[in-house]
Coordinates of C-alpha atoms in Angstrom, one line a residue:
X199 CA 94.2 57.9 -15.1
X200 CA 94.4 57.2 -18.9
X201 CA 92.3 58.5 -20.8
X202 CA 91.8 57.4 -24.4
X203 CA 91.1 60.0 -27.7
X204 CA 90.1 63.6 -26.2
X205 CA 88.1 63.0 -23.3
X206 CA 85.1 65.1 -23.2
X207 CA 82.8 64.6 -19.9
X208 CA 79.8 66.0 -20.9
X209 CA 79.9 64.3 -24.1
X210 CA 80.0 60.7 -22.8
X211 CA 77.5 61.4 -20.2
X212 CA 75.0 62.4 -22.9
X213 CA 76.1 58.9 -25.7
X214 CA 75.1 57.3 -22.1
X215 CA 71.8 59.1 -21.9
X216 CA 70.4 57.6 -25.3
X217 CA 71.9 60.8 -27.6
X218 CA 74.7 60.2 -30.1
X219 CA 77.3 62.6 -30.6
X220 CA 80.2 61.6 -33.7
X221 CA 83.4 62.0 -32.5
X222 CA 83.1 60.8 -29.1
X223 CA 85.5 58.5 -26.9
X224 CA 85.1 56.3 -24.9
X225 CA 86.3 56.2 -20.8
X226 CA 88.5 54.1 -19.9
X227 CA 87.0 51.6 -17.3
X228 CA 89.2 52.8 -14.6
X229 CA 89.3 56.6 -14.6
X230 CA 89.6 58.0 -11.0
X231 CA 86.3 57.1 -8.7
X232 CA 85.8 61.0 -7.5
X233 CA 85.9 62.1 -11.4
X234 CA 83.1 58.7 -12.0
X235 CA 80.9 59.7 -9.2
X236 CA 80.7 63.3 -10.3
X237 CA 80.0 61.8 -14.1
X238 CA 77.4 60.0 -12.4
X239 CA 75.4 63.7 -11.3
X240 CA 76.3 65.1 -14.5
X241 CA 74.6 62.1 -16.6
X242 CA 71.0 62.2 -14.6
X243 CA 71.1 66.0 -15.3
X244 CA 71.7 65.1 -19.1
X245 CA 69.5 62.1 -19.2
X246 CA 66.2 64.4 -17.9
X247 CA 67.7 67.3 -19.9
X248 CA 67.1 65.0 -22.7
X249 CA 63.4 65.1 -21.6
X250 CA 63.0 68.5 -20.1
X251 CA 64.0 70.0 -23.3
X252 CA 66.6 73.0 -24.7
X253 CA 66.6 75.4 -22.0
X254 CA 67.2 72.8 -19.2
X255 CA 69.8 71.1 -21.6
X256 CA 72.0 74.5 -21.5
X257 CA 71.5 74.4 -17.7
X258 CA 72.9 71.2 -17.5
X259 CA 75.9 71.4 -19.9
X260 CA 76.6 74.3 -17.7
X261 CA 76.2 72.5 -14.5
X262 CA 78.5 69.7 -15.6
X263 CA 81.3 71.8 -16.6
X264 CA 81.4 73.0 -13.1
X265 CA 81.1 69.6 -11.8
X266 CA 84.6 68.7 -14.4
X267 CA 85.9 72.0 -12.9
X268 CA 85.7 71.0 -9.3
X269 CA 85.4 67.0 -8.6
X270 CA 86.6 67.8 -5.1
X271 CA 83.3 67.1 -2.7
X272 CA 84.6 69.5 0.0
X273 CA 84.7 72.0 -3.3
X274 CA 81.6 71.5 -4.8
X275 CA 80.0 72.1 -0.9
X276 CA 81.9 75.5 -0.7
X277 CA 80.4 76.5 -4.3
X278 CA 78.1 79.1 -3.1
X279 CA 81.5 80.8 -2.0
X280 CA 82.9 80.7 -5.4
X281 CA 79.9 82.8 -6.6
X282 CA 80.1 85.3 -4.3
X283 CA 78.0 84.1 -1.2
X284 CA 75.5 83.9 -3.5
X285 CA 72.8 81.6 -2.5
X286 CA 71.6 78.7 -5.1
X287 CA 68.7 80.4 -7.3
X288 CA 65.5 78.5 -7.1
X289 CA 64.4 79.6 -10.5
X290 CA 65.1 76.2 -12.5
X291 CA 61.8 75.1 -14.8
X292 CA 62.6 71.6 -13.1
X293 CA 63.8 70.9 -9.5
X294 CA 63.1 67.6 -7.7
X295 CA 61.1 68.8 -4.1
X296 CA 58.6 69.5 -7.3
X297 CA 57.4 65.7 -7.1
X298 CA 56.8 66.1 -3.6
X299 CA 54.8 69.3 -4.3
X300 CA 52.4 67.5 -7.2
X301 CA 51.8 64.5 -4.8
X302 CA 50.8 66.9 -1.9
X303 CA 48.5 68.6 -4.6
X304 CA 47.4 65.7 -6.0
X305 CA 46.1 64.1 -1.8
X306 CA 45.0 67.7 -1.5
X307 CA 42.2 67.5 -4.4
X308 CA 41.5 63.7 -3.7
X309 CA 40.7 65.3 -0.3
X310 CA 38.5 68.0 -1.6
X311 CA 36.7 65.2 -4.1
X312 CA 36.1 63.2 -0.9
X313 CA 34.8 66.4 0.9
X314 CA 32.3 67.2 -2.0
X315 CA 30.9 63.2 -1.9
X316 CA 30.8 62.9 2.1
X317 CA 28.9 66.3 1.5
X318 CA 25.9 64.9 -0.8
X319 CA 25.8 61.8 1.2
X320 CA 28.2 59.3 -1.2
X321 CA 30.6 57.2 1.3
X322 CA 33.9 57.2 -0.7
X323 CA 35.4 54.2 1.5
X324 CA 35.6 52.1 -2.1
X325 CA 37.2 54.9 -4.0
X326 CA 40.9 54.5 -2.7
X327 CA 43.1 53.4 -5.2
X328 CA 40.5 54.2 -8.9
X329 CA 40.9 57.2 -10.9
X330 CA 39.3 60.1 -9.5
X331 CA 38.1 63.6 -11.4
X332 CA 40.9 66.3 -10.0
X333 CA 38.2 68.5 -9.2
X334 CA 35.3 68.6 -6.9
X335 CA 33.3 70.2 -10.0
X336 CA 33.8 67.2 -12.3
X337 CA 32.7 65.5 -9.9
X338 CA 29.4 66.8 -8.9
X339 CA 28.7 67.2 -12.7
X340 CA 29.3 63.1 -13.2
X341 CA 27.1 62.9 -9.5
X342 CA 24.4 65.6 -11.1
X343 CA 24.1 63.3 -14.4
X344 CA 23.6 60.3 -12.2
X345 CA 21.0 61.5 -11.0
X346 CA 19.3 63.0 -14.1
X347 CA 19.4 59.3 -15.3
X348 CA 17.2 58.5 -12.0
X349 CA 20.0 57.2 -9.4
X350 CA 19.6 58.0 -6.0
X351 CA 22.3 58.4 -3.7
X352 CA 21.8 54.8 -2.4
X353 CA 22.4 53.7 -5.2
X354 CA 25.6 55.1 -5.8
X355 CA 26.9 53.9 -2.5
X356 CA 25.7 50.5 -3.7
X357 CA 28.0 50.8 -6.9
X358 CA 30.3 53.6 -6.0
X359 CA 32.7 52.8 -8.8
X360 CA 30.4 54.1 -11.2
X361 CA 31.8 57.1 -10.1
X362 CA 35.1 56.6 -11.8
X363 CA 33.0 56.5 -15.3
X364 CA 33.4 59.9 -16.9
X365 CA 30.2 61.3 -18.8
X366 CA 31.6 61.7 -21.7
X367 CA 33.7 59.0 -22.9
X368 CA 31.9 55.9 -20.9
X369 CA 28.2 57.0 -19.8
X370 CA 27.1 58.5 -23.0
X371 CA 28.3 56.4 -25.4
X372 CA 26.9 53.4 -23.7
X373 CA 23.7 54.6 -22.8
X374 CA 23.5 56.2 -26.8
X375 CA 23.8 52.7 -27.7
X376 CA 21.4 51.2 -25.7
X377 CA 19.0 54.0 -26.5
X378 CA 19.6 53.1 -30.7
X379 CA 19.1 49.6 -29.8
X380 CA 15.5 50.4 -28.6
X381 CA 15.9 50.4 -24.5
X382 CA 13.3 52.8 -23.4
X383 CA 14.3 55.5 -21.7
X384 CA 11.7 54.3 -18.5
X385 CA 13.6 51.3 -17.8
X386 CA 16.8 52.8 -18.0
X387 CA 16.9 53.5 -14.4
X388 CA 16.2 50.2 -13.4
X389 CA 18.6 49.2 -15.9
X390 CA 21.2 50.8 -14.2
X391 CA 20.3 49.7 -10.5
X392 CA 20.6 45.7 -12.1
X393 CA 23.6 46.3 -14.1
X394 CA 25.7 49.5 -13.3
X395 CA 29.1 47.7 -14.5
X396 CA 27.6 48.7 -18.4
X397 CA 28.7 52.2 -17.6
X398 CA 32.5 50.6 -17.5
X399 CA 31.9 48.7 -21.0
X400 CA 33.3 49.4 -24.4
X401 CA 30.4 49.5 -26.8
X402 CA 32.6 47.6 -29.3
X403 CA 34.3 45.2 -27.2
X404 CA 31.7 44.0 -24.8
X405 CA 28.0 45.5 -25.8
X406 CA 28.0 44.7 -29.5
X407 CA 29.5 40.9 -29.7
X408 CA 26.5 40.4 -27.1
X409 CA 23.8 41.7 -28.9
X410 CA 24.9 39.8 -32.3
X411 CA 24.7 36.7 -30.0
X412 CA 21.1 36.9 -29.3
X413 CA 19.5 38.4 -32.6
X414 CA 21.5 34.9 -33.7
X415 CA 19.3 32.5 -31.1
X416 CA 16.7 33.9 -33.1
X417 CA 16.3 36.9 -30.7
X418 CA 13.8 39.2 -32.7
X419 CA 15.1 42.3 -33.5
X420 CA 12.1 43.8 -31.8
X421 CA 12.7 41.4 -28.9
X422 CA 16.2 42.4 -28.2
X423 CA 15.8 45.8 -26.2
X424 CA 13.3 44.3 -24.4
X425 CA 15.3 40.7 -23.3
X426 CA 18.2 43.6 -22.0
X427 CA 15.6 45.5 -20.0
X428 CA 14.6 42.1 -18.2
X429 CA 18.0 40.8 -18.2
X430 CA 21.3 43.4 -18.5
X431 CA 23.4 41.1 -16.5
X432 CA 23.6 39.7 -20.0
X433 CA 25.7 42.2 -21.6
X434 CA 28.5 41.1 -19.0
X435 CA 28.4 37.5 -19.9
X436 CA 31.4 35.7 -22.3
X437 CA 29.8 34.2 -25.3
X438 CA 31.9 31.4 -25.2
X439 CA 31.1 30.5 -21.4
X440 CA 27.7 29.7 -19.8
X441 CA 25.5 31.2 -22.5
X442 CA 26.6 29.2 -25.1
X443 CA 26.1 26.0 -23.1
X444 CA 23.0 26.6 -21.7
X445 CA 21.5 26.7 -25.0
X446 CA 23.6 23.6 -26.2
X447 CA 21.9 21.0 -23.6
X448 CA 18.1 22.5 -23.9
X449 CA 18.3 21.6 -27.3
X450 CA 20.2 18.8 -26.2
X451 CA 17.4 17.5 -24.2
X452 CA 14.5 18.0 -26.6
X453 CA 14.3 21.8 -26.6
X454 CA 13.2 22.6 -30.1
X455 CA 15.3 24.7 -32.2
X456 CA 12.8 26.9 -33.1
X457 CA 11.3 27.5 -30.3
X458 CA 15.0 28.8 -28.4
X459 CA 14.1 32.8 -29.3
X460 CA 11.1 32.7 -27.6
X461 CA 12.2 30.9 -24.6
X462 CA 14.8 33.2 -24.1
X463 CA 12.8 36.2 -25.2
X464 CA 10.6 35.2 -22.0
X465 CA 13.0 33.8 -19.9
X466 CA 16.6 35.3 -20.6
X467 CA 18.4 34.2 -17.3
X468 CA 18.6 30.9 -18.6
X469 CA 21.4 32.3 -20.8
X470 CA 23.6 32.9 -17.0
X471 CA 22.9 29.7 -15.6
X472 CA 25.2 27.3 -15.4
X473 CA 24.2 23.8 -17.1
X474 CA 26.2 21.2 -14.3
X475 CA 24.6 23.2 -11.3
X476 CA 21.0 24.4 -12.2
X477 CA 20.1 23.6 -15.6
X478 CA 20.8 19.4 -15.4
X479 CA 20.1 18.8 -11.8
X480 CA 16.5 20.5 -12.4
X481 CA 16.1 18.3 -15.8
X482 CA 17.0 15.1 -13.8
X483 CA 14.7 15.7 -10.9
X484 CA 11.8 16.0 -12.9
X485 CA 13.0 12.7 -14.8
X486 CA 13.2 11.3 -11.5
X487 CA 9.2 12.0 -10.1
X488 CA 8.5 10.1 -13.2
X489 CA 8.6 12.7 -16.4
X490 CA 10.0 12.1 -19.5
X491 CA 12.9 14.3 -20.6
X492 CA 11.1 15.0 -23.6
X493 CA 7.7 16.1 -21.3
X494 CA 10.5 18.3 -19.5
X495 CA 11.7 20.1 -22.7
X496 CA 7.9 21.0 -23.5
X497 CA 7.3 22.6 -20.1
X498 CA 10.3 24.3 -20.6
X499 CA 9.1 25.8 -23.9
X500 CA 5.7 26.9 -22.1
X501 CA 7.1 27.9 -19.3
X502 CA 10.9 29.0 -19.3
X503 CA 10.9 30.6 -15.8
X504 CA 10.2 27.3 -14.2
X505 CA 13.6 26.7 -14.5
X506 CA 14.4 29.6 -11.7
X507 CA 12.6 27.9 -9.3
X508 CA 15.1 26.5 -6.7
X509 CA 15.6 22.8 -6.6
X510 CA 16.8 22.5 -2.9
X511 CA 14.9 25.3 -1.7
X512 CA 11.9 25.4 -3.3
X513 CA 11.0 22.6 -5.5
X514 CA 12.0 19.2 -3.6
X515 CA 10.2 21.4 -0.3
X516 CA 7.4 21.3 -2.3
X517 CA 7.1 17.4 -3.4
X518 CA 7.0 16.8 -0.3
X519 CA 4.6 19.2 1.2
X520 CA 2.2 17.3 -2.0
X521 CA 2.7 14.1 -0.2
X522 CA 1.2 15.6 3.1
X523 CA -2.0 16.8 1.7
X524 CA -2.5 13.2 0.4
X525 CA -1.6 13.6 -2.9
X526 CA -0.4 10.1 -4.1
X527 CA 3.5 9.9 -5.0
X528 CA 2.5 8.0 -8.6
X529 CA 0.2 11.4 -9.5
X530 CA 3.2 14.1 -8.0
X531 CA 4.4 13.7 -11.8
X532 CA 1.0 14.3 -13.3
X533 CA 0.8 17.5 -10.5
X534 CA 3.9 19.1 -11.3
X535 CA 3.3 18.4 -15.3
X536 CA -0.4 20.4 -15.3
X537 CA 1.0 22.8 -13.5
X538 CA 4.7 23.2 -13.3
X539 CA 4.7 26.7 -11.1
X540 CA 3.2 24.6 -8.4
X541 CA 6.7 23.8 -7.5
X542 CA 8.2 28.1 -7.0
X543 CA 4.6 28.8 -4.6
X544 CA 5.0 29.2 -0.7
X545 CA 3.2 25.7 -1.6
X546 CA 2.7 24.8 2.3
X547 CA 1.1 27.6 3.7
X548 CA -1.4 28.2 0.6
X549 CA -3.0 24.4 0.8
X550 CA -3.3 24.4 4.4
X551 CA -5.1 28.1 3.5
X552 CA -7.1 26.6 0.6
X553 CA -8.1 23.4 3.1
X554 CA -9.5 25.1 6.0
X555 CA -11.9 27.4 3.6
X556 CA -12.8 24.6 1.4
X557 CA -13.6 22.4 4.8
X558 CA -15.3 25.2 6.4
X559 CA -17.7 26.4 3.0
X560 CA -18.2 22.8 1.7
X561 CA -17.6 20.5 3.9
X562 CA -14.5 19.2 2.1
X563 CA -12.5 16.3 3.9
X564 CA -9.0 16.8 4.4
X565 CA -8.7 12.9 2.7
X566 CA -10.7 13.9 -0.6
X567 CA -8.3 17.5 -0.7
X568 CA -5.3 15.3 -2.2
X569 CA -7.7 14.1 -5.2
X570 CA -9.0 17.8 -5.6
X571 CA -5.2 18.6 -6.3
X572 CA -4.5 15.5 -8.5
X573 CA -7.3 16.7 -10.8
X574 CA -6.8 20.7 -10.5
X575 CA -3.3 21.4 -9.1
X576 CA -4.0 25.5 -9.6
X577 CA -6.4 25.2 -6.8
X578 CA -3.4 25.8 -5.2
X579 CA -3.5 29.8 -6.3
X580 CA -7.6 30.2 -7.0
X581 CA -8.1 33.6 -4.7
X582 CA -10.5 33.3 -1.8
X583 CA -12.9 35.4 -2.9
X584 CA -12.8 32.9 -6.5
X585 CA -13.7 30.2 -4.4
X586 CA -16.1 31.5 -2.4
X587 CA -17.9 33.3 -5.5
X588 CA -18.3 29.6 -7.2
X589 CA -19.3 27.9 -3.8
X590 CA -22.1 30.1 -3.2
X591 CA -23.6 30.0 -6.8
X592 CA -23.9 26.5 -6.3
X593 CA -25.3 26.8 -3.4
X594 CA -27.9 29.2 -5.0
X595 CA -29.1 26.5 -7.7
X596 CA -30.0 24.4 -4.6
X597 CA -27.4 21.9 -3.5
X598 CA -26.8 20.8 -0.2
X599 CA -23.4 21.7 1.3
X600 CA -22.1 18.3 1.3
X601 CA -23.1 18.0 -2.3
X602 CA -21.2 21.2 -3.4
X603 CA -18.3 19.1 -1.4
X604 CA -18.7 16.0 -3.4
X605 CA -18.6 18.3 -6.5
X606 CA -15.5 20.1 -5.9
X607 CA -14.0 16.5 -5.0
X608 CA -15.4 15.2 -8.6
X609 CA -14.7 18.4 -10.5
X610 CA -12.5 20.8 -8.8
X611 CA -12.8 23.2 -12.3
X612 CA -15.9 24.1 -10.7
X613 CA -14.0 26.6 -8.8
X614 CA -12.9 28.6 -11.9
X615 CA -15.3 28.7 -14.5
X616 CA -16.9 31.5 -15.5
X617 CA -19.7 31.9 -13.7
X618 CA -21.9 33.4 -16.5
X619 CA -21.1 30.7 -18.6
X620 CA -22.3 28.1 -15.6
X621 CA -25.5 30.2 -15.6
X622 CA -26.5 29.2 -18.8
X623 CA -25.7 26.2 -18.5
X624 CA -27.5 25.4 -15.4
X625 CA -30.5 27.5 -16.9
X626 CA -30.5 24.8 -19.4
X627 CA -30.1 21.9 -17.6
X628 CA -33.3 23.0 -15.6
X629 CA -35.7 24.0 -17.7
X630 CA -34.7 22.3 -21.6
X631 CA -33.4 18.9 -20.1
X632 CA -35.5 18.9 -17.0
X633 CA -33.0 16.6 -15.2
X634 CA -32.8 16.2 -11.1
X635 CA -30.0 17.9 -9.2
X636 CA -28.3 14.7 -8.1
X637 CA -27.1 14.2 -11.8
X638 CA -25.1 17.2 -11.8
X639 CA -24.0 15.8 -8.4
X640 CA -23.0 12.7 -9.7
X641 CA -21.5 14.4 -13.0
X642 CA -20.2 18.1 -12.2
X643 CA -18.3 18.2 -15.3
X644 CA -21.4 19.3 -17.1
X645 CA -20.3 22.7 -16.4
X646 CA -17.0 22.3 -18.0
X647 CA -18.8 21.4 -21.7
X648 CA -19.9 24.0 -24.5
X649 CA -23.0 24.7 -24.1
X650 CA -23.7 25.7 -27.9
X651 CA -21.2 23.2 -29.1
X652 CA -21.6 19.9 -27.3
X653 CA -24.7 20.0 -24.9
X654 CA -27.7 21.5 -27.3
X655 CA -27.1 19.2 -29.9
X656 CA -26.6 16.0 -27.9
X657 CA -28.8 16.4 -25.9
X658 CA -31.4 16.8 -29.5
X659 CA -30.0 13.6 -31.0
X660 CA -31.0 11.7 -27.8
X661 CA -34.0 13.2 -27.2
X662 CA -35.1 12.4 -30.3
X663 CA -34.6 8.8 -30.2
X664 CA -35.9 8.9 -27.1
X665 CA -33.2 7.0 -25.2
X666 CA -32.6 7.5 -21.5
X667 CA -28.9 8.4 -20.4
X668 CA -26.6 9.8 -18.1
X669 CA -24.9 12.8 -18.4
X670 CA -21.3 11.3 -18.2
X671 CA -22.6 8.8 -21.2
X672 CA -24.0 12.0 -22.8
X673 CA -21.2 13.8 -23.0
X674 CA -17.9 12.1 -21.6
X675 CA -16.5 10.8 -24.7
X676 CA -15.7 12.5 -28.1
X677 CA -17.5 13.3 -31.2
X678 CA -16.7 10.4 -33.2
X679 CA -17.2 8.4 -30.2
X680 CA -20.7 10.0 -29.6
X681 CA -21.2 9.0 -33.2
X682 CA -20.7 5.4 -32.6
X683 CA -23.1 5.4 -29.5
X684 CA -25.5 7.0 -31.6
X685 CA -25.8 4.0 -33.7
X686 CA -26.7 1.9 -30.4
X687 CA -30.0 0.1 -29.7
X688 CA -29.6 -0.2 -26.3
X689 CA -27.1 1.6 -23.8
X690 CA -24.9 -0.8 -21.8
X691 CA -22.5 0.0 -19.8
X692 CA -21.8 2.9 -18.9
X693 CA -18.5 5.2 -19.1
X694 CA -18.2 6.8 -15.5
X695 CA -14.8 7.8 -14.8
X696 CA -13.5 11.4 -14.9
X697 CA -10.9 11.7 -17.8
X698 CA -7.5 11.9 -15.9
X699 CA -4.1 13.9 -17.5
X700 CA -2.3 12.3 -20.3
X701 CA 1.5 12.8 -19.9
X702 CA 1.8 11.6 -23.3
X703 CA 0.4 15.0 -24.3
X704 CA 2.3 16.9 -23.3
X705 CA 5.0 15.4 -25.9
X706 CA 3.0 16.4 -28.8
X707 CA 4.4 19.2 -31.1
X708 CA 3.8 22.1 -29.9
X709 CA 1.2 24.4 -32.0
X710 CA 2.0 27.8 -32.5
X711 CA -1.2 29.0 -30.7
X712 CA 0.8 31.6 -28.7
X713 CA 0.4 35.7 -29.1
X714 CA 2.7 38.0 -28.3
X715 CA 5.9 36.9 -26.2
X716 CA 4.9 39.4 -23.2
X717 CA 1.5 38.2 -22.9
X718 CA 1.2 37.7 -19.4
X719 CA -0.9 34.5 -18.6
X720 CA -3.8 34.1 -15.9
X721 CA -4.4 31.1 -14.7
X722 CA -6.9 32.6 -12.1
X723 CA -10.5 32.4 -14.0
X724 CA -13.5 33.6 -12.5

């Protein structure tokens, strides 16, 4: 062996650990291999004394100068002889069973954890593998919080992995946040239940970037807290993904820009659908029955949640269930653009409903039902007891019941006026115009008319120049048009047919006649 400067075991074993020391040599590359492998003992000792700290780094110089001492393996086994017979002492502050000992402490509290949440009914099944509390009692006070927030046990096991969320540095600083941004603290629960991953989130990182993203689609301020409480799947969404897109093609399509907040204020689940698979196959459907893309925006700004509706299994189901009752495929369009949430209803089983009372109170033919839902699709979702209200009152003026059939057939709006209003009306027609019933048969629509603001006064300017008319040339046709027939001599020809839905209207610019964005609407009169 050959051994170069003053060779100092300990002293190289601790330059190879990471620690300089000046003045020392380097070994030779071929130094015996019984002195190398006993080099190799001595520099793990070193290497974690350099860890353990001072009083293990004495223990280990000691313990190699032994090793240097006595390289011979059959020595080093007889060591305890050397000392006296004395047995190794078990005192170290590190020894490697140790590791052994924390793991077997560490399965030992898992176990207890696991004990504690079998115990209160939570299956731990999906725990293996995430970051537990140590204790049973950190547990049951994240479990005990849980439920303070209004989580049952089901729903834990729904979402166990809210479990791994610790009170204090997840749950509390996300729910302070949502509770600054104005979520009330009564939909919190439900919050939860819909979107328990927002106990994982960094406020910063994810919750934050979100909200700036809608108060800048014109979200109000105001509007915000309440968009998250109908929508917290939001909060999980990448701003540069689907919700970014989904806005891009509904303005794309006609959509106007100002108009986005509110949609999304009533509808915000637009902002997780994907545009290629929901958003543009719906769009092109509706092109396809025969409405303009630019009709299909304007629904879409009135009613946002028609866009839910399923195409597959719910919309195209419905088309065709319209085309059974007789409705004819060029009015499907004009259907589904008076009332688009004709297409979400269980549509089949409510007109075969809405047929067989209709037929059995009026004598309604199942032929004439398809024109009653060309001229008042929301027939489709008038109650029964609506219905049957309207029918008898008309029957209580004095028509027949075939005649209260051929008036639903002319003017199915009969079925959902208000009936004090018809009153009047009919109190009117009966004693002021003193007109026979068969010209409200032949032009239900009266009903439909203001009494104070059309009627009266028309029925005064004729009267007074003593000219004879129906009730469809009285008062089917506008002001300026009543105007015109005013200046008549004579009246000709008359103007008989029912006014039928413009599709062109629904194109017009939208007025801003709309209240509050939470208003729920009723399309159900009585």
């Amino acid at each position: 062996m050959q051994v170069v400067g003053n060779f100092n075991p300990v002293m190289i074993i601790r330059s190879h650990a990471g620690i300089h020391i000046p003045g020392s040599s380097i070994l030779h590359p071929q130094f015996p291999v019984s002195l190398y492998r006993s080099l190799q003992l001595s520099s793990k000792s070193t290497t974690i004394a350099s860890i353990a700290g001072p009083h293990y780094a004495v223990a280990a110089d000691r313990a190699s100068a032994s090793a240097s001492e006595n390289p011979s393996p059959s020595k080093t086994a007889t060591r305890g002889k050397n000392h006296g017979n004395k047995p190794k002492s078990k005192s170290s502050l590190y020894a490697r069973p140790s590791l052994f000992e924390m793991k077997d402490d560490k399965v030992a509290n898992r176990a207890r954890v696991y004990e504690f949440l079998r115990g209160v009914g939570v299956v731990p099944d999906e725990l293996d593998g995430l970051e537990l509390p140590v204790t049973a009692d950190v547990m049951k006070e994240r479990v005990d919080f849980l439920h303070q927030l209004g989580l049952t046990i089901e729903d834990i096991n729904n979402y166990p992995l809210m479990l791994g969320c610790s009170v204090k540095k997840n749950m509390i600083p996300v729910l302070d946040y949502l509770g600054k941004l104005g979520v009330r603290k009564s939909a919190i629960t439900n919050f939860l239940r819909r979107y328990p991953q927002v106990l994982h989130s960094s406020v910063v990182v994810d919750l934050a970037p979100v909200v700036k993203y809608l108060q800048g689609m014109d979200i109000k301020p105001n509007d915000v807290p309440r968009v998250l409480e109908k929508y917290p799947e939001v909060l999980g969404f990448k701003l540069e993904g689907t919700m970014s897109t989904s806005v891009a093609y509904l303005a794309g399509i006609g959509v106007a820009r100002r108009e986005i907040g509110g949609v999304l204020t009533r509808y915000p689940e637009i902002l997780g659908m994907r545009v290629g698979r929901v958003i543009k196959p719906f769009v092109e459907y509706l092109e396809s029955l025969g409405i303009p893309r630019l009709a299909v925006a304007r629904l879409i700004e009135k009613r946002p949640h028609i866009l839910g509706f399923g195409l597959a299994d719910q919309i195209k189901p419905n088309v065709e269930t319209l085309l059974e009752f007789n409705v004819r495929s060029e009015s499907v369009a004009s259907v589904v653009a008076q009332y688009p949430e004709i297409m979400g209803l269980n549509l089949k089983a409510k007109l075969h409903e809405q047929l067989t009372l209709l037929s059995s109170v009026s004598g309604l033919k199942s032929e004439d039902f398809g024109r009653v839902i060309e001229r008042m699709p929301q027939v489709a979702s008038i109650s029964r007891q609506a219905i049957l209200k309207h029918v008898d009152f008309l029957k209580n003026c004095g028509f027949e019941q075939e005649q209260v059939g051929a008036m639903v057939v002319g003017c199915p709006q009969l079925l959902a006026l208000n009936i004090d209003i018809m009153k009047l009306g009919f109190d009117f027609f009966q004693n002021e115009m003193g007109r026979p019933l068969d010209d409200l048969v032949a032009f239900p629509a009266f009903f439909t008319y203001g009494l104070e603001s059309t009627v009266k006064p028309r029925h005064k300017r004729v009267a007074s120049k003593g000219l004879k008319c129906s009730l469809s040339w009285l008062l089917n046709c506008s002001d300026e048009k009543f105007e015109q027939r005013m200046e008549y001599d004579t009246i000709g020809m008359e103007e008989m047919e029912m006014p039928s839905f413009d599709m062109n209207s629904l194109m017009d610019a939208r007025s801003d006649d709309s209240g509050s964005e939470f208003e729920d609407s009723d399309d159900d009169a009585d």
